[in-house]
Short mmCIF file of C-alpha atoms and ligand atoms in Angstrom, two decimals:
data_model
loop_
_atom_site.label_atom_id
_atom_site.label_comp_id
_atom_site.label_asym_id
_atom_site.label_seq_id
_atom_site.Cartn_x
_atom_site.Cartn_y
_atom_site.Cartn_z
CA MET T 53 13.24 1.08 16.30
CA LYS T 54 13.37 1.22 12.34
CA THR T 55 10.45 1.91 10.36
CA LEU T 56 9.85 1.13 6.35
CA VAL T 57 7.13 2.07 4.36
CA VAL T 58 6.38 0.58 1.25
CA PHE T 59 3.92 1.21 -1.26
CA TYR T 60 2.48 0.58 -4.93
CA SER T 61 0.92 3.33 -6.75
CA LEU T 62 -0.53 3.98 -10.22
CA ASP T 63 -1.87 7.86 -10.13
CA GLY T 64 -0.10 9.31 -7.17
CA ASN T 65 -2.34 9.44 -4.30
CA THR T 66 -0.77 6.39 -2.30
CA GLU T 67 2.60 7.60 -3.02
CA LEU T 68 1.60 11.27 -1.79
CA MET T 69 0.35 9.49 1.48
CA ALA T 70 3.68 7.51 1.28
CA GLY T 71 5.81 10.17 1.70
CA ILE T 72 3.85 12.30 4.28
CA LEU T 73 4.02 9.23 6.41
CA ALA T 74 7.76 8.26 6.14
CA ASN T 75 8.40 11.77 6.89
CA LYS T 76 6.33 11.70 9.63
CA LEU T 77 7.18 8.46 10.73
CA GLN T 78 10.84 8.79 10.14
CA ALA T 79 10.90 6.07 8.15
CA ASP T 80 12.92 4.55 4.70
CA LEU T 81 10.67 4.51 1.79
CA VAL T 82 10.35 2.13 -0.86
CA LYS T 83 8.05 2.56 -3.65
CA LEU T 84 7.28 -0.99 -5.88
CA GLU T 85 8.23 -0.84 -9.56
CA LEU T 86 7.29 -3.47 -12.08
CA GLU T 87 9.65 -5.19 -14.20
CA LYS T 88 6.96 -4.09 -16.91
CA PRO T 89 5.00 -1.16 -15.84
CA TYR T 90 1.42 -1.49 -16.72
CA ALA T 91 0.51 0.48 -20.31
CA VAL T 92 -3.04 0.53 -19.93
CA GLU T 93 -5.15 3.78 -19.83
CA GLY T 94 -8.98 5.39 -19.68
CA PHE T 95 -11.45 2.86 -18.65
CA LYS T 96 -9.64 -0.03 -20.01
CA LYS T 97 -7.21 0.03 -16.97
CA TYR T 98 -10.25 -0.66 -14.55
CA PHE T 99 -11.21 -3.40 -16.00
CA SER T 100 -7.82 -5.02 -16.76
CA LEU T 101 -5.90 -3.83 -13.56
CA GLY T 102 -8.74 -4.87 -11.57
CA MET T 103 -9.28 -8.20 -13.08
CA ARG T 104 -5.77 -8.65 -11.78
CA ALA T 105 -6.05 -7.76 -8.11
CA LEU T 106 -9.34 -9.95 -8.18
CA PHE T 107 -7.41 -12.83 -9.43
CA ASN T 108 -4.44 -12.40 -6.93
CA SER T 109 -1.95 -11.58 -9.80
CA LYS T 110 1.57 -10.99 -9.07
CA PRO T 111 3.91 -9.20 -11.11
CA LYS T 112 7.53 -9.65 -11.15
CA LEU T 113 8.86 -6.47 -9.34
CA ALA T 114 11.76 -4.33 -10.48
CA ASN T 115 12.69 -3.56 -6.91
CA GLU T 116 15.58 -6.13 -6.31
CA ASN T 117 15.82 -7.64 -2.71
CA ILE T 118 14.24 -4.60 -0.17
CA ASP T 119 15.71 -5.11 2.86
CA ILE T 120 13.15 -5.44 5.44
CA SER T 121 15.16 -7.40 7.97
CA ARG T 122 16.45 -4.29 9.50
CA SER T 123 13.09 -2.63 10.04
CA ASP T 124 11.09 -3.62 12.89
CA ASN T 125 7.81 -1.68 11.71
CA ILE T 126 6.30 -2.20 8.04
CA VAL T 127 3.81 0.01 6.68
CA ILE T 128 2.10 -1.01 3.49
CA GLY T 129 0.69 0.94 1.21
CA THR T 130 -1.87 0.60 -1.50
CA PRO T 131 -4.63 1.37 -3.94
CA VAL T 132 -7.85 0.00 -3.86
CA TRP T 133 -8.46 -2.49 -6.72
CA ALA T 134 -11.43 -3.61 -7.20
CA GLY T 135 -12.07 -4.09 -3.53
CA SER T 136 -8.75 -5.67 -3.04
CA GLN T 137 -5.12 -4.67 -2.96
CA SER T 138 -3.53 -3.95 -5.55
CA ALA T 139 -1.30 -6.42 -7.97
CA PRO T 140 1.96 -5.37 -7.07
CA ILE T 141 1.45 -5.62 -3.20
CA ASN T 142 0.63 -8.99 -3.66
CA SER T 143 3.94 -9.68 -5.48
CA PHE T 144 5.80 -8.25 -2.18
CA VAL T 145 3.81 -9.72 0.24
CA LYS T 146 4.37 -12.88 -1.70
CA GLN T 147 8.02 -12.32 -1.53
CA TYR T 148 9.16 -11.10 1.85
CA GLU T 149 8.45 -12.70 5.36
CA PHE T 150 6.85 -10.22 8.00
CA SER T 151 6.40 -12.31 11.14
CA GLY T 152 7.66 -10.68 14.28
CA LYS T 153 7.26 -7.57 12.73
CA LYS T 154 4.44 -4.77 13.49
CA VAL T 155 2.65 -4.14 10.40
CA ALA T 156 0.14 -1.05 9.57
CA LEU T 157 -1.94 -0.83 6.85
CA PHE T 158 -3.15 2.34 4.50
CA VAL T 159 -4.79 2.38 1.64
CA CYS T 160 -6.03 5.23 -1.45
CA SER T 161 -9.74 4.35 -2.64
CA GLY T 162 -12.31 6.10 -4.61
CA GLY T 163 -14.81 5.53 -2.08
CA PRO T 164 -15.35 4.92 1.45
CA ASP T 165 -15.88 1.09 1.23
CA VAL T 166 -12.69 -0.25 1.92
CA ASP T 167 -13.49 -2.94 4.83
CA LYS T 168 -12.82 -5.82 2.09
CA CYS T 169 -9.43 -4.58 1.18
CA PHE T 170 -8.14 -4.55 4.70
CA THR T 171 -9.63 -8.08 5.33
CA LYS T 172 -7.79 -9.67 2.23
CA MET T 173 -4.49 -7.66 2.76
CA LYS T 174 -4.24 -8.92 6.60
CA LYS T 175 -5.39 -12.55 5.14
CA ALA T 176 -2.31 -12.40 2.49
CA LEU T 177 -0.07 -11.14 4.94
CA GLY T 178 -1.10 -13.98 7.62
CA GLU T 179 -0.42 -14.29 11.17
CA ASN T 180 1.04 -10.65 11.67
CA LYS T 181 0.65 -8.02 14.58
CA PHE T 182 -1.08 -5.29 12.84
CA ILE T 183 -1.17 -2.03 14.76
CA GLY T 184 -3.32 0.22 12.60
CA GLU T 185 -5.31 0.75 9.58
CA ILE T 186 -6.38 3.82 7.68
CA ASP T 187 -7.58 4.92 4.58
CA PHE T 188 -7.67 8.19 2.56
CA VAL T 189 -10.34 8.97 -0.66
CA GLU T 190 -8.54 10.33 -3.38
CA PRO T 191 -6.26 12.91 -1.56
CA ILE T 192 -4.77 14.67 -4.56
CA LYS T 193 -8.55 15.37 -5.84
CA THR T 194 -10.25 16.07 -2.73
CA GLY T 195 -8.07 17.83 -0.46
CA LYS T 196 -4.67 17.25 0.01
CA ASP T 197 -4.36 19.77 3.27
CA GLU T 198 -7.26 17.47 5.04
CA ALA T 199 -5.64 13.92 4.11
CA ILE T 200 -2.09 15.12 5.39
CA LEU T 201 -3.61 16.47 8.80
CA LYS T 202 -5.28 12.67 8.73
CA ALA T 203 -1.99 10.93 7.79
CA GLU T 204 -0.42 13.04 10.58
CA GLN T 205 -2.58 12.13 13.46
CA TRP T 206 -2.86 8.68 12.77
CA ALA T 207 1.60 8.17 12.12
CA GLN T 208 1.87 9.60 15.42
CA SER T 209 -0.75 7.24 17.27
CA LEU T 210 0.44 4.17 15.77
CA LYS T 211 2.45 1.85 18.84
CA PHE T 212 5.17 0.67 17.37
C1 LIG K 459 -7.99 -0.97 -11.84
C2 LIG K 459 -8.84 0.16 -10.82
C3 LIG K 459 -9.45 -0.33 -10.08
C4 LIG K 459 -10.24 0.44 -8.99
N1 LIG K 459 -10.94 -0.02 -7.85
C5 LIG K 459 -11.37 0.81 -7.06
C6 LIG K 459 -12.48 -0.06 -6.15
O1 LIG K 459 -12.89 -1.17 -5.75
N2 LIG K 459 -12.95 0.58 -4.95
C7 LIG K 459 -12.74 2.38 -4.52
O2 LIG K 459 -13.11 2.62 -3.63
N3 LIG K 459 -11.83 2.67 -5.62
C8 LIG K 459 -11.30 1.85 -6.58
N4 LIG K 459 -10.19 2.63 -7.43
C9 LIG K 459 -9.99 3.92 -7.17
C10 LIG K 459 -8.49 4.19 -6.97
O3 LIG K 459 -8.61 3.25 -5.62
C11 LIG K 459 -8.11 5.65 -6.06
O4 LIG K 459 -8.34 6.39 -7.54
C12 LIG K 459 -6.95 5.48 -5.46
O5 LIG K 459 -6.73 6.66 -4.50
C13 LIG K 459 -5.86 5.79 -6.59
O6 LIG K 459 -4.23 5.64 -5.86
P1 LIG K 459 -3.07 5.72 -6.42
O7 LIG K 459 -3.41 6.96 -7.16
O8 LIG K 459 -2.04 5.62 -5.58
O9 LIG K 459 -3.31 4.64 -7.70
C14 LIG K 459 -9.65 1.81 -8.59
C15 LIG K 459 -8.52 2.06 -9.56
C16 LIG K 459 -8.22 1.35 -10.21
C17 LIG K 459 -7.05 1.92 -11.27
#
């Protein structure tokens, strides 16, 4: 059974957790990159990128033809933006076909209120077999060790 972890990360939190999960799951790891990386800083980025997430923007990915066909299991990770998945995840979900695969989701957020984001992601992914979801609150700031333990336990519990 092959597993692929695909993620987007703006500030490194989701990237940190994706690496830990991929390692624990012995999975391949793909970071989504944008053809035109976001160039917004400070407070502006919350408004600008939050709006893109809210309005379901799908920026062009720099990754060409990610081969998901050989993976039975896909783990998708994203930061929460304005209560939604980040815009690059919209692009990925739109571009690829996940039917017949087991899908698990993880998010990094600034707070604990992430249910809306999981609901939106599941809706965007359509009829898939979701086998798990987990969230991490800014692990770089709040404590890597705790987040790493939580991630490893979750990875072990996934029924792929
Ligand atoms: C544009 C933007 C919007 C955000 N909106 C939310 C939000 O609605 N809820 C929340 O809990 N955190 C929100 N955050 C915080 C991020 O989800 C959080 O910092 C996350 O850990 C960032 O992951 P990253 O380092 O992988 O980019 C937002 C951050 C950005 C940049």
